[in-house]
Amino acid sequence: AAAPTTPCVWDIPSNEMLTSRPFHVEHRNIVENEPSERVSAEASVLSSRVHYYSRLTASSDRLLSPPDHVIPCQEELYVYSPLGMAFKVTGGDGGAKNPSIITIFAIWNTMMGTSILSIPWGIKQAGFTLGIVLLISMGLLTLYCCLRVLKSPKSIPYIDTSDWEFPDVCKYYFGKFGQWSSLVFSMVSLIGAMVVYWVLMSNFLFNTGKFIYNYAHNVSMSDTEFGTNGSERVICPFPDTGDHKGNSGISGLYLNTNNYGNDTSDTAVFDRWWSKTNTIPFYLIILLLPLLNFRSASFFARFTFLGTISVVYLIILVTLKAIRLGFHLEFHWLESTQFYVPEFRLLFPQLTGVLTLAFFIHNCIITLMKSNKHQENNVRDLSVAYLLVGLTYLYVGVLIFSAFPSPPLSKDCIEPNFLDNFPSSDVLVFVARTCLLFQMTTVYPLLGYLVRVQMMSQVFGKHYPSFFHVFTLNIFIVGTGVCMAKYYPNIGSIIRYSGATCGLALVFVFPSLVHMISQKRRGELSWPSAIFHSLLIVLGVANVAGQFFM
């Protein structure tokens, strides 16, 4: 319903025009800065035409949607209230469009998460040479599947899919099963990320408090930590456990076995109440549980720029450490030595699981690319973003693995969080942990908000059905994080399991099936395409199976 004096055709792309089509409303007064005036007879006829077309078919069907000559000019659009009053739209679409460079770095910033801390450990598990090959290969495969997700709404004919997300596409092709399964696997990725955040925040808070306490009391830990004795100290936190042989089981690795006995010294008391696994995970409940119950997470969204600052600082830190430590590499292709792991290891699925989550952005890529100013450059911009992400992972992983001092330490000592290989007294690492702690404290409520919105809207039809519903969900999420931080805080294993599980559906299976079905309906499905996409599905299944058997 609009009031133009002469119908005209907008000079804008059809996909943008369809999102702004007018709707019918009875003829009432128009509210502007000037005195009220009646809608003209010509506008009334135009409104009737649009009303006629809207009755012919559903609003999402393009086949019988109102043709261009009955669509009003953009400067003559009005928004009508149920009371019959109309307010003129002066800002056009109003959606801010970003240039390609902003879009690229937005994707880079979104994808750069906690996985970067586990890349060196993953390369160690796969072997140096095989790790580099897998990192490049997984980057290319996940990029291709992401492109399939991005193009999936446009492959559906005769329906306006401009506002669709990938779960809507899954629902179109697979019904309720596709909708709910995509939701479940999206929850796996989000809750898995929140568990990793809780483990890391417990780690960073512990080491930050340890640094402050040791500095205030002049406590030196150099004699109690197994590691190098140089100016750039590197430690092996668990040198006598079997975990570094590739076994990711608990095996006493994370259980607090300190026997304080009847020691009542200040240090023993501090260690008793400032324990990485026994107390710190519970302290975080006091801070984070109230934040999860906020109706809106807009306040925390203002601090998302801290993620970029943290990653840039990590890159600088890794560079400085590599320069000071130097490179320690010997190539042993199939057999391990005392200080070096082989170049090819059967534990490589652990790296592919980590990389699946490291390159995972498939559940929000459609939303991110909608704000791109030049939609024709979406494929190029997404490819460049993946290239930057892959280079960042490659840079951090290769430098940390290469610079790890072996001898005197074994490469098997590289931890799932490579910051754990530096003592709490390291000032540069202390700054990194503090920045990451603050950044994760602001991002954690955002992740909880996304979980709440997706789950509650699907189950109850409301983002915030009641405080009881939201509080119950948050108790479950926080309880999961506390349990993992206390009994199994191995972020490498958590990342690889959650990454492989959510990647099975949202990276490999659904994008491949959607593409093959759309090709088949158009009569364009060929044998090479069917074989290639079927192979992607098999790789996704093998990736999950490998996490349990390797």
Coordinates of C-alpha atoms in Angstrom, one line a residue:
A1 CA 0.0 0.0 0.0
A2 CA 1.6 3.2 -1.2
A3 CA 0.6 6.5 -2.6
P4 CA 2.6 7.3 -5.7
T5 CA 1.3 9.7 -8.3
T6 CA 2.6 7.5 -11.1
P7 CA 3.6 3.8 -11.0
C8 CA 7.3 3.2 -11.8
V9 CA 9.9 0.5 -11.7
W10 CA 12.7 0.6 -9.2
D11 CA 16.1 0.5 -10.6
I12 CA 17.4 -2.1 -8.1
P13 CA 18.1 -5.8 -8.3
S14 CA 15.0 -8.0 -8.2
N15 CA 16.1 -9.9 -5.1
E16 CA 16.3 -6.7 -3.1
M17 CA 13.0 -5.4 -4.5
L18 CA 11.2 -8.6 -3.4
T19 CA 12.1 -8.0 0.2
S20 CA 10.3 -4.6 0.1
R21 CA 7.1 -5.4 -1.7
P22 CA 4.1 -3.4 -0.3
F23 CA 1.0 -5.0 1.3
H24 CA -2.6 -4.1 1.2
V25 CA -4.3 -1.9 3.8
E26 CA -7.5 0.0 3.9
H27 CA -7.4 3.6 2.8
R28 CA -6.8 5.9 5.7
N29 CA -5.0 9.1 6.6
I30 CA -1.3 9.4 6.0
V31 CA 0.8 10.8 8.9
E32 CA 3.6 13.1 7.9
N33 CA 5.0 16.4 9.1
E34 CA 2.3 18.1 7.0
P35 CA -1.4 18.1 7.9
S36 CA -3.1 14.7 7.2
E37 CA -4.4 14.1 3.7
R38 CA -6.5 11.5 2.1
V39 CA -5.0 8.7 -0.1
S40 CA -5.6 9.5 -3.8
A41 CA -7.9 7.4 -6.0
E42 CA -4.9 6.4 -8.1
A43 CA -3.1 5.1 -5.0
S44 CA -6.2 3.2 -4.1
V45 CA -6.3 1.5 -7.4
L46 CA -2.6 0.6 -7.1
S47 CA -3.3 -0.8 -3.6
S48 CA -6.1 -2.9 -5.0
R49 CA -3.9 -4.4 -7.7
V50 CA -1.3 -5.4 -5.1
H51 CA -4.0 -6.9 -3.0
Y52 CA -5.3 -8.8 -6.0
Y53 CA -1.9 -10.3 -6.7
S54 CA -1.3 -11.2 -3.0
R55 CA -4.5 -13.3 -3.1
L56 CA -3.4 -15.3 -6.1
T57 CA -0.6 -17.0 -4.4
A58 CA 1.6 -17.1 -1.3
S59 CA 3.8 -14.1 -0.6
S60 CA 6.9 -16.3 -0.9
D61 CA 6.1 -17.5 -4.4
R62 CA 7.8 -15.6 -7.1
L63 CA 5.7 -17.0 -10.0
L64 CA 2.6 -14.9 -9.5
S65 CA 4.1 -12.1 -7.4
P66 CA 3.2 -8.5 -8.3
P67 CA 5.0 -7.4 -11.5
D68 CA 7.3 -4.5 -11.5
H69 CA 4.9 -2.0 -13.0
V70 CA 2.6 -2.1 -10.0
I71 CA 5.4 -1.7 -7.4
P72 CA 5.6 1.9 -6.1
C73 CA 8.7 4.0 -6.3
Q74 CA 11.0 3.7 -3.3
E75 CA 10.6 7.3 -2.3
E76 CA 6.8 6.8 -2.2
L77 CA 6.7 3.8 0.2
Y78 CA 4.7 3.9 3.3
V79 CA 4.5 1.6 6.3
Y80 CA 0.9 1.1 7.6
S81 CA -0.1 0.4 11.2
P82 CA -3.0 -1.8 12.1
L83 CA -4.9 1.4 13.1
G84 CA -4.9 2.6 9.5
M85 CA -2.2 5.3 9.9
A86 CA 0.7 5.4 7.5
F87 CA 4.3 6.6 8.0
K88 CA 6.5 7.4 5.1
V89 CA 9.7 5.4 4.7
T90 CA 12.6 7.8 4.2
G91 CA 15.6 5.6 4.6
G92 CA 15.1 3.0 1.8
D93 CA 16.2 -0.4 2.8
G94 CA 18.2 0.9 5.7
G95 CA 20.4 -2.2 5.9
A96 CA 24.0 -1.2 6.0
K97 CA 26.1 -2.8 3.2
N98 CA 29.8 -3.5 3.8
P99 CA 32.6 -3.4 1.2
S100 CA 34.4 -6.6 0.5
I101 CA 37.3 -5.9 2.8
I102 CA 35.0 -5.5 5.8
T103 CA 33.1 -8.7 4.9
I104 CA 36.4 -10.6 4.6
F105 CA 37.7 -9.6 8.0
A106 CA 34.3 -10.1 9.6
I107 CA 34.4 -13.7 8.5
W108 CA 38.0 -14.0 9.6
N109 CA 37.2 -12.6 13.0
T110 CA 34.2 -14.8 13.4
M111 CA 36.1 -18.0 12.5
M112 CA 39.1 -17.2 14.7
G113 CA 38.1 -18.9 17.9
T114 CA 39.6 -21.1 20.6
S115 CA 40.7 -23.7 18.0
I116 CA 43.8 -21.6 17.2
L117 CA 45.2 -22.7 20.6
S118 CA 44.9 -26.4 19.7
I119 CA 46.4 -26.3 16.2
P120 CA 50.0 -26.9 17.3
W121 CA 48.8 -29.9 19.3
G122 CA 46.8 -31.2 16.3
I123 CA 49.9 -30.9 14.1
K124 CA 51.8 -32.9 16.7
Q125 CA 49.2 -35.6 16.7
A126 CA 49.2 -35.9 12.9
G127 CA 52.9 -35.4 12.4
F128 CA 54.5 -32.2 11.0
T129 CA 54.3 -33.0 7.3
L130 CA 50.9 -34.7 7.3
G131 CA 49.5 -32.0 9.6
I132 CA 50.3 -29.3 7.1
V133 CA 48.8 -31.3 4.2
L134 CA 45.7 -32.0 6.3
L135 CA 45.3 -28.3 7.3
I136 CA 45.4 -27.2 3.6
S137 CA 43.1 -30.0 2.5
M138 CA 40.5 -29.5 5.2
G139 CA 40.5 -25.7 4.5
L140 CA 39.7 -26.4 0.8
L141 CA 37.0 -29.0 1.6
T142 CA 35.3 -26.9 4.2
L143 CA 35.4 -23.9 1.8
Y144 CA 33.7 -25.8 -0.9
C145 CA 31.0 -27.1 1.4
C146 CA 30.6 -23.5 2.7
L147 CA 30.0 -22.3 -0.8
R148 CA 27.4 -25.0 -1.3
V149 CA 25.6 -23.7 1.8
L150 CA 25.9 -20.1 0.6
K151 CA 24.3 -20.9 -2.8
S152 CA 21.7 -23.4 -1.5
P153 CA 18.8 -20.9 -1.1
K154 CA 19.2 -19.6 -4.6
S155 CA 18.8 -23.1 -6.0
I156 CA 15.2 -23.3 -4.9
P157 CA 12.9 -22.0 -7.8
Y158 CA 9.7 -20.0 -7.6
I159 CA 10.1 -19.1 -3.9
D160 CA 11.5 -16.0 -2.3
T161 CA 14.4 -17.3 -0.2
S162 CA 15.9 -13.9 0.5
D163 CA 15.3 -14.3 4.3
W164 CA 16.1 -18.0 4.5
E165 CA 18.9 -19.5 6.5
F166 CA 20.3 -23.0 6.0
P167 CA 17.9 -24.7 8.5
D168 CA 15.1 -23.3 6.3
V169 CA 16.7 -24.9 3.3
C170 CA 17.1 -28.2 5.1
K171 CA 13.4 -28.0 6.1
Y172 CA 12.4 -27.4 2.5
Y173 CA 14.3 -30.5 1.3
F174 CA 14.0 -32.9 4.3
G175 CA 11.0 -31.6 6.2
K176 CA 10.8 -31.6 9.9
F177 CA 13.8 -34.0 10.1
G178 CA 16.0 -31.6 8.3
Q179 CA 14.9 -28.6 10.4
W180 CA 15.3 -30.3 13.8
S181 CA 18.5 -32.2 12.9
S182 CA 20.2 -29.0 11.7
L183 CA 19.1 -27.4 15.0
V184 CA 20.6 -30.2 17.1
F185 CA 23.9 -30.2 15.3
S186 CA 24.0 -26.4 15.6
M187 CA 23.5 -26.8 19.3
V188 CA 26.3 -29.3 19.5
S189 CA 28.7 -26.7 18.0
L190 CA 27.5 -23.8 20.1
I191 CA 27.4 -25.8 23.4
G192 CA 30.7 -27.4 22.6
A193 CA 32.2 -24.0 22.1
M194 CA 30.7 -22.8 25.5
V195 CA 32.3 -25.9 27.2
V196 CA 35.7 -25.1 25.7
Y197 CA 35.3 -21.5 26.8
W198 CA 34.5 -22.6 30.4
V199 CA 37.6 -24.8 30.4
L200 CA 39.8 -22.1 29.0
M201 CA 38.4 -19.4 31.3
S202 CA 39.1 -21.7 34.3
N203 CA 42.7 -22.2 33.0
F204 CA 43.3 -18.5 32.3
L205 CA 41.8 -17.4 35.6
F206 CA 43.9 -19.9 37.5
N207 CA 47.2 -18.9 35.8
T208 CA 46.3 -15.2 36.2
G209 CA 45.7 -15.6 39.9
K210 CA 48.9 -17.7 40.2
F211 CA 51.0 -15.0 38.5
I212 CA 49.7 -12.3 40.8
Y213 CA 50.1 -14.4 44.0
N214 CA 53.7 -15.5 43.0
Y215 CA 54.7 -12.0 42.1
A216 CA 53.3 -10.6 45.4
H217 CA 54.9 -13.2 47.5
N218 CA 58.2 -13.6 45.5
V219 CA 57.5 -17.3 44.8
S220 CA 59.6 -19.0 42.2
M221 CA 58.2 -22.1 40.4
S222 CA 61.3 -22.9 38.4
D223 CA 62.3 -25.7 40.6
T224 CA 58.9 -27.4 40.7
E225 CA 58.1 -27.4 37.0
F226 CA 59.7 -29.8 34.5
G227 CA 61.1 -27.8 31.6
T228 CA 63.9 -25.8 30.2
N229 CA 65.9 -23.5 32.4
G230 CA 66.7 -20.8 29.8
S231 CA 65.5 -17.2 29.8
E232 CA 62.6 -18.3 27.6
R233 CA 61.3 -21.0 29.8
V234 CA 59.1 -23.7 28.3
I235 CA 57.6 -26.4 30.5
C236 CA 56.1 -29.9 30.1
P237 CA 53.2 -29.9 32.6
F238 CA 52.7 -33.7 32.6
P239 CA 55.9 -35.4 31.5
D240 CA 55.3 -38.8 33.2
T241 CA 51.8 -39.5 32.0
G242 CA 50.8 -41.6 29.0
D243 CA 48.7 -38.9 27.5
H244 CA 51.6 -37.6 25.4
K245 CA 51.8 -40.9 23.7
G246 CA 48.6 -40.1 21.9
N247 CA 46.1 -41.5 24.4
S248 CA 43.5 -38.8 25.1
G249 CA 42.0 -40.6 28.1
I250 CA 42.0 -39.1 31.5
S251 CA 44.7 -41.4 32.9
G252 CA 45.2 -39.1 35.9
L253 CA 46.2 -36.2 33.6
Y254 CA 43.7 -33.7 34.9
L255 CA 42.8 -35.0 38.3
N256 CA 44.2 -33.0 41.1
T257 CA 46.6 -35.4 42.9
N258 CA 48.3 -32.8 45.1
N259 CA 48.5 -34.1 48.7
Y260 CA 48.4 -31.1 50.9
G261 CA 48.2 -33.2 54.1
N262 CA 48.4 -31.1 57.2
D263 CA 50.5 -28.4 55.5
T264 CA 49.1 -25.0 56.7
S265 CA 51.6 -22.7 55.0
D266 CA 50.2 -19.8 53.0
T267 CA 51.2 -21.3 49.7
A268 CA 49.4 -24.6 50.5
V269 CA 46.3 -22.8 51.6
F270 CA 46.3 -20.7 48.4
D271 CA 46.8 -23.9 46.3
R272 CA 43.9 -25.5 48.1
W273 CA 41.4 -22.7 47.4
W274 CA 42.9 -21.7 44.0
S275 CA 42.8 -25.1 42.2
K276 CA 42.5 -25.2 38.4
T277 CA 40.1 -28.2 38.6
N278 CA 38.6 -28.2 42.1
T279 CA 37.6 -24.6 42.8
I280 CA 38.1 -22.3 39.8
P281 CA 35.3 -23.8 37.6
F282 CA 32.9 -23.2 40.5
Y283 CA 34.0 -19.6 41.0
L284 CA 33.1 -18.8 37.4
I285 CA 29.5 -19.7 38.2
I286 CA 29.1 -16.6 40.4
L287 CA 30.2 -14.3 37.5
L288 CA 28.8 -16.0 34.4
L289 CA 25.4 -17.5 35.4
P290 CA 23.7 -14.2 36.1
L291 CA 25.0 -12.8 32.7
L292 CA 23.4 -15.7 30.8
N293 CA 19.9 -14.7 32.1
F294 CA 19.9 -11.3 30.5
R295 CA 17.1 -10.9 28.0
S296 CA 19.4 -9.1 25.5
A297 CA 23.1 -9.6 24.8
S298 CA 23.5 -6.3 23.0
F299 CA 25.8 -5.0 25.7
F300 CA 28.3 -7.8 25.3
A301 CA 28.2 -7.5 21.5
R302 CA 30.1 -4.2 21.9
F303 CA 33.2 -6.1 23.0
T304 CA 33.5 -8.4 20.0
F305 CA 36.4 -6.3 18.7
L306 CA 38.4 -7.8 21.6
G307 CA 38.5 -11.1 19.6
T308 CA 40.5 -9.4 16.9
I309 CA 42.9 -7.8 19.4
S310 CA 43.5 -11.2 21.1
V311 CA 44.3 -13.0 17.9
V312 CA 46.6 -10.3 16.7
Y313 CA 48.4 -10.4 20.1
L314 CA 48.7 -14.2 19.9
I315 CA 50.3 -13.9 16.5
I316 CA 52.8 -11.4 17.8
L317 CA 53.5 -13.6 20.9
V318 CA 54.1 -16.7 18.7
T319 CA 56.5 -14.7 16.5
L320 CA 58.5 -13.4 19.5
K321 CA 58.7 -16.8 21.1
A322 CA 59.8 -18.4 17.8
I323 CA 62.5 -15.8 17.3
R324 CA 63.9 -16.3 20.8
L325 CA 63.6 -20.1 20.9
G326 CA 64.7 -20.8 17.4
F327 CA 63.7 -23.8 15.3
H328 CA 64.1 -27.4 16.4
L329 CA 63.2 -29.8 13.6
E330 CA 64.4 -33.3 12.6
F331 CA 62.5 -35.2 10.0
H332 CA 61.7 -38.8 11.0
W333 CA 59.2 -40.0 8.5
L334 CA 57.7 -43.1 10.1
E335 CA 59.4 -43.7 13.4
S336 CA 59.5 -41.6 16.5
T337 CA 62.7 -40.7 18.5
Q338 CA 63.3 -39.6 22.0
F339 CA 62.5 -35.9 21.2
Y340 CA 60.7 -36.0 17.8
V341 CA 57.5 -37.5 16.6
P342 CA 57.2 -39.1 13.1
E343 CA 56.0 -37.0 10.1
F344 CA 53.0 -39.3 9.6
R345 CA 51.0 -40.6 12.5
L346 CA 47.8 -42.7 12.8
L347 CA 46.4 -40.1 15.2
F348 CA 45.7 -37.7 12.3
P349 CA 41.9 -37.9 12.7
Q350 CA 42.3 -35.8 15.9
L351 CA 43.6 -33.0 13.8
T352 CA 40.8 -33.3 11.2
G353 CA 38.3 -33.1 14.0
V354 CA 39.9 -29.9 15.4
L355 CA 40.1 -28.4 11.9
T356 CA 36.4 -29.1 11.2
L357 CA 35.4 -26.8 14.0
A358 CA 38.3 -24.4 13.2
F359 CA 37.0 -23.8 9.7
F360 CA 33.3 -24.0 10.8
I361 CA 31.2 -21.0 9.9
H362 CA 28.5 -22.8 7.8
N363 CA 25.6 -22.1 10.2
C364 CA 25.9 -18.3 9.9
I365 CA 27.6 -17.7 6.5
I366 CA 24.4 -16.8 4.7
T367 CA 23.7 -14.1 7.3
L368 CA 27.2 -12.7 7.2
M369 CA 27.3 -12.5 3.4
K370 CA 23.9 -10.7 3.1
S371 CA 25.6 -7.5 4.3
N372 CA 28.2 -7.7 1.5
K373 CA 27.8 -4.6 -0.7
H374 CA 28.7 -6.5 -3.9
Q375 CA 26.9 -9.8 -3.9
E376 CA 28.5 -10.8 -7.2
N377 CA 31.8 -11.0 -5.2
N378 CA 30.6 -13.4 -2.5
V379 CA 32.5 -16.4 -3.8
R380 CA 35.7 -14.4 -4.1
D381 CA 35.4 -12.8 -0.7
L382 CA 34.6 -16.0 1.1
S383 CA 37.6 -17.7 -0.6
V384 CA 39.9 -14.9 0.5
A385 CA 38.5 -15.1 4.0
Y386 CA 39.2 -18.8 4.2
L387 CA 42.7 -18.2 2.8
L388 CA 43.4 -15.7 5.6
V389 CA 42.1 -18.1 8.2
G390 CA 44.1 -21.0 6.8
L391 CA 47.3 -18.9 6.7
T392 CA 46.7 -17.8 10.3
Y393 CA 46.3 -21.4 11.6
L394 CA 49.3 -22.5 9.5
Y395 CA 51.5 -19.7 10.8
V396 CA 50.6 -20.3 14.5
G397 CA 50.7 -24.1 14.3
V398 CA 54.0 -24.4 12.3
L399 CA 55.9 -21.8 14.4
I400 CA 54.9 -23.3 17.8
F401 CA 55.6 -26.8 16.7
S402 CA 58.9 -25.9 15.1
A403 CA 60.1 -23.7 18.0
F404 CA 59.2 -26.1 20.8
P405 CA 62.6 -26.9 22.4
S406 CA 63.4 -30.5 21.6
P407 CA 65.8 -31.4 23.1
P408 CA 65.7 -31.1 26.1
L409 CA 61.9 -31.6 25.8
S410 CA 60.0 -34.0 23.6
K411 CA 57.6 -32.7 21.0
D412 CA 55.0 -35.0 22.6
C413 CA 54.9 -32.4 25.5
I414 CA 53.0 -29.9 23.3
E415 CA 49.7 -29.3 25.1
P416 CA 46.1 -29.0 23.6
N417 CA 46.3 -25.4 24.8
F418 CA 49.8 -24.3 23.7
L419 CA 49.8 -21.5 26.3
D420 CA 50.1 -24.3 29.0
N421 CA 53.6 -24.9 27.7
F422 CA 54.7 -21.6 29.2
P423 CA 54.9 -21.0 32.9
S424 CA 52.4 -18.8 34.8
S425 CA 55.4 -16.4 35.6
D426 CA 55.9 -15.5 31.9
V427 CA 54.8 -11.9 31.6
L428 CA 54.0 -12.0 27.8
V429 CA 51.9 -15.1 28.2
F430 CA 50.2 -13.5 31.3
V431 CA 49.1 -10.6 29.2
A432 CA 47.7 -13.1 26.6
R433 CA 45.8 -15.1 29.2
T434 CA 44.4 -11.9 30.8
C435 CA 43.2 -10.5 27.4
L436 CA 41.7 -13.9 26.4
L437 CA 40.0 -14.2 29.8
F438 CA 38.3 -10.8 29.4
Q439 CA 37.3 -11.5 25.8
M440 CA 35.8 -14.9 26.6
T441 CA 33.9 -13.5 29.5
T442 CA 32.1 -11.1 27.1
V443 CA 31.7 -13.7 24.3
Y444 CA 30.3 -16.5 26.5
P445 CA 26.9 -14.7 27.2
L446 CA 26.6 -14.1 23.4
L447 CA 27.0 -17.8 22.7
G448 CA 24.4 -18.5 25.4
Y449 CA 22.1 -16.0 23.8
L450 CA 22.4 -17.8 20.5
V451 CA 21.7 -21.2 22.1
R452 CA 18.6 -19.7 23.8
V453 CA 17.2 -18.0 20.8
Q454 CA 17.6 -21.0 18.5
M455 CA 16.4 -23.6 21.0
M456 CA 13.5 -21.6 22.6
S457 CA 12.2 -20.3 19.4
Q458 CA 11.9 -23.7 17.9
V459 CA 10.5 -25.4 21.0
F460 CA 8.3 -22.7 22.5
G461 CA 8.0 -20.2 19.7
K462 CA 9.5 -17.4 21.9
H463 CA 13.1 -16.3 22.5
Y464 CA 12.4 -15.8 26.2
P465 CA 9.4 -17.9 27.2
S466 CA 10.0 -17.3 30.9
F467 CA 12.8 -16.9 33.4
F468 CA 12.3 -20.5 34.6
H469 CA 12.8 -21.9 31.1
V470 CA 15.9 -19.8 30.4
F471 CA 17.4 -20.5 33.9
T472 CA 16.9 -24.2 33.5
L473 CA 18.7 -24.2 30.1
N474 CA 21.5 -22.1 31.5
I475 CA 21.9 -24.4 34.5
F476 CA 22.4 -27.3 32.1
I477 CA 25.0 -25.4 30.0
V478 CA 26.9 -24.2 33.0
G479 CA 26.8 -27.6 34.7
T480 CA 28.2 -29.2 31.5
G481 CA 31.1 -26.7 31.5
V482 CA 31.8 -27.2 35.2
C483 CA 31.9 -31.0 34.9
M484 CA 34.2 -30.9 31.9
A485 CA 36.5 -28.3 33.5
K486 CA 36.8 -30.4 36.7
Y487 CA 37.1 -34.0 35.2
Y488 CA 38.3 -33.7 31.6
P489 CA 39.6 -30.2 30.7
N490 CA 41.3 -31.4 27.5
I491 CA 40.2 -28.7 25.0
G492 CA 41.8 -30.5 22.1
S493 CA 39.5 -33.5 22.6
I494 CA 36.4 -31.4 23.3
I495 CA 37.0 -29.4 20.1
R496 CA 37.6 -32.5 17.9
Y497 CA 34.6 -34.4 19.2
S498 CA 32.2 -31.4 18.9
G499 CA 33.7 -30.3 15.6
A500 CA 33.5 -33.7 13.9
T501 CA 29.9 -34.2 15.2
C502 CA 28.5 -30.9 14.0
G503 CA 30.6 -31.0 10.9
L504 CA 29.1 -34.3 9.9
A505 CA 25.7 -32.7 9.3
L506 CA 26.3 -29.0 8.6
V507 CA 29.6 -29.3 6.7
F508 CA 29.5 -32.6 4.8
V509 CA 26.1 -34.3 4.7
F510 CA 23.4 -31.7 4.3
P511 CA 25.3 -29.3 1.9
S512 CA 26.2 -32.3 -0.3
L513 CA 22.7 -33.8 -0.3
V514 CA 21.0 -30.4 -0.9
H515 CA 23.3 -29.8 -3.9
M516 CA 22.7 -33.3 -5.4
I517 CA 18.9 -33.1 -4.9
S518 CA 18.7 -29.6 -6.5
Q519 CA 20.8 -30.8 -9.4
K520 CA 18.7 -33.9 -9.9
R521 CA 15.5 -31.8 -9.9
R522 CA 17.0 -29.6 -12.6
G523 CA 18.2 -32.6 -14.6
E524 CA 21.8 -31.6 -14.2
L525 CA 23.2 -34.3 -11.9
S526 CA 26.1 -36.1 -13.4
W527 CA 28.0 -39.1 -12.3
P528 CA 31.2 -37.2 -11.4
S529 CA 29.2 -34.8 -9.2
A530 CA 27.3 -37.6 -7.5
I531 CA 30.5 -39.6 -6.8
F532 CA 32.4 -36.5 -5.5
H533 CA 29.6 -35.3 -3.1
S534 CA 29.0 -38.9 -1.9
L535 CA 32.7 -39.1 -1.1
L536 CA 32.3 -35.9 1.0
I537 CA 29.6 -37.6 3.0
V538 CA 31.8 -40.7 3.5
L539 CA 34.6 -38.4 4.7
G540 CA 32.3 -36.8 7.2
V541 CA 31.3 -40.1 8.6
A542 CA 34.9 -41.3 8.7
N543 CA 35.9 -38.1 10.5
V544 CA 33.5 -38.8 13.3
A545 CA 34.4 -42.5 13.5
G546 CA 38.1 -41.6 13.6
Q547 CA 37.6 -39.6 16.8
F548 CA 36.6 -42.7 18.7
F549 CA 39.1 -45.2 17.2
M550 CA 42.2 -43.2 16.9

